[in-house]
Amino acid sequence: MRIAQLSARTGVSVPTIKYYLREGLLPTGERTAPNQAEYSEEHLRRLRLIRALVDIGRLPIAAIRDVLTAVDAPDLAAHELLGTAQDALSPPQREDTTGHAAARDRVVALVAERDWHAGPGSPAFDDAASVLATLTELGQDDLIELVDRYADAAETLATHEVALVLARTDRERMVEGLVLGTILGERLFGAIRRLAHQDASARLLADAAVIDPT
Amino acid sequence: MRIAQLSARTGVSVPTIKYYLREGLLPTGERTAPNQAEYSEEHLRRLRLIRALVDIGRLPIAAIRDVLTAVDAPDLAAHELLGTAQDALSPPQREDTTGHAAARDRVVALVAERDWHAGPGSPAFDDAASVLATLTELGQDDLIELVDRYADAAETLATHEVALVLARTDRERMVEGLVLGTILGERLFGAIRRLAHQDASARLLADAAVIDPT
C-alpha cells in the first residue's frame, strides 16, 4: 500500500509517518518510483505498535526506539526483552531525595524476603525507592506500610501475566506480548485501580455517614 | 526563611521556585522589603508536595494546579478530591481508536458486575477502554482476559488504601493522603509489579529449561 493508505488505515498523519521513518522507528518501504514507496502489512502492524507505545505507553521516541530495537533482535532472550520494556517505563533521570538510600534498602529487603529474582541494576528498584522516600519526606509513612500488600497483589498478577505470554508459540506474538503486557498492562491496572478507589471511597464514606450521622 | 533557604532545604532551584510562584502553585511569601519575602514551613511543605507531583507523578503544571486548587478548597468533599487527583493522571486528550466504544462497554460491564460505584464521567473508564481497544487492534486479546484478575487485585488494595487515608483525623493529612495515595501509589505499584515480573520471568524460564532441556 502507499503511505496515504497506511495513514488512512491507522489514523496517523502522513507527516508523522514520515517522522517515524526518519527516526528509524518504522522500516523504509519498498521503493517503487523515485518519489514513491510501497508499504506492507508488516509496516501497518509496526505502526500500530508504535502508536500504542506513544498514546498509551506515553513513551518518548528514544525509549520507543530502544524497545523496537530489542523486539527486532533475533536472538535476544525473552528475559532481556522484558528488562528493556521495563526500562522504557522508567523516567530517564531523577533527583536524589533525602532518604533515597534508606528507601532503596527497604525495596531490596522486600525483594529478598520474597526471594524474588530481580536484576540489582533494574531501574524499578530506584523507581519504587523514589516513591517511598517521597512519602517519608511528606510525612505519609503509614502509606508505606501498604507496600507488602502491593507486593502480594503484584506477585499473583505477575505469575499469570508472564506465564500467559511466555506460553505463546509464535515468537513475534510472544515478543510483542512481553512489551505490551509490561507497558500497556501498567496503564490498564492504573485505570482499574482508580475505578476501584472510587467505589471504596463511595462505600466507606456512606458507611461513615451511617455510623456517625451528624 | 528566605527563598535561598527554601531552595537549599528542598533542592529546588530559585528560578524554579519563582516559576511556581508566578504560576500560582506556591502562595507568595510575606513581603518584608521591596525585593524580599519570607517563607514559612507551610511553603516548604507545599513545595515538597509540588515536587512529588512533578517528579514522581510526572504531572504537567496545569494538572498540578487543578490538584492544588482542590486540596485548598475548604469544603470540597473527600470523594470529589479523589476524583480530581484521578483526573490529573489521565492524559488530556486521546485519539479514538477503532473499537473504543466496544472496549468502553466492556469496562462499564466489568464495573457493573462488581457493583462498583464509579462516576460514569470518570476518565478512568476511557483510559481502561483505550488500553483494551489497543490490545484488540494489536491481536493481543488473550491479555484482555487478565482484566478480571486486575479488578480482583485492585478491589482488595483499594479498600485498604482508601480506608487508611479516610481514617485520618487531621484534614490536611487526609487530603494530602488522598492525592499522594492516588498518584504516587500508582507509580509505586507499577514499579513493584515490574520487580515481580522479573521474578516470574526468571522462574518460568528456568522451569521451562528444566522441562524442556534442549
XYZ file of C-alpha atoms in Angstrom, chain A residues 107-177:
71
model
C 12.886 -2.203 48.483
C 15.919 -4.510 48.299
C 14.833 -6.113 51.598
C 11.270 -6.584 50.306
C 12.562 -8.374 47.215
C 14.965 -10.502 49.284
C 12.282 -11.521 51.810
C 10.105 -12.755 48.983
C 13.023 -14.454 47.302
C 12.229 -12.591 44.093
C 14.838 -12.792 41.376
C 15.191 -9.236 40.094
C 18.252 -7.691 38.463
C 20.003 -5.496 41.065
C 20.639 -2.840 38.385
C 16.967 -2.611 37.414
C 15.583 0.958 37.488
C 12.419 -0.440 39.096
C 14.299 -0.535 42.429
C 15.014 3.192 42.201
C 11.507 3.974 40.942
C 9.965 2.268 43.963
C 12.560 3.818 46.313
C 11.833 7.328 44.994
C 8.167 6.956 45.839
C 8.926 5.597 49.321
C 11.478 8.351 50.048
C 8.997 10.994 48.907
C 6.189 9.562 51.043
C 8.518 9.641 54.057
C 9.566 13.218 53.345
C 5.905 14.239 53.128
C 5.012 12.566 56.441
C 2.954 9.793 54.804
C 4.830 6.900 56.378
C 1.672 4.900 57.044
C 1.079 4.634 53.280
C 4.454 2.886 53.010
C 3.062 0.034 55.095
C 0.891 -0.826 52.091
C 3.969 -1.954 50.175
C 3.570 -5.558 51.354
C 0.010 -5.666 50.062
C 1.212 -4.234 46.763
C 3.838 -6.960 46.584
C 1.252 -9.684 47.330
C -1.028 -8.422 44.568
C 1.833 -7.923 42.106
C 3.174 -11.423 42.741
C -0.164 -13.058 41.971
C -0.742 -10.983 38.842
C 2.804 -11.303 37.528
C 2.803 -15.085 37.518
C -0.385 -15.197 35.436
C 0.668 -12.431 33.071
C 4.133 -13.732 32.339
C 3.001 -17.365 32.039
C 0.338 -16.370 29.510
C 2.804 -14.551 27.289
C 5.706 -16.993 27.558
C 3.379 -19.848 26.558
C 2.890 -18.313 23.101
C 4.499 -20.380 20.391
C 4.712 -17.624 17.774
C 7.897 -15.745 18.649
C 6.694 -12.433 17.234
C 3.487 -12.579 19.292
C 5.413 -13.597 22.403
C 7.818 -10.703 21.977
C 5.017 -8.174 21.394
C 3.090 -9.624 24.324
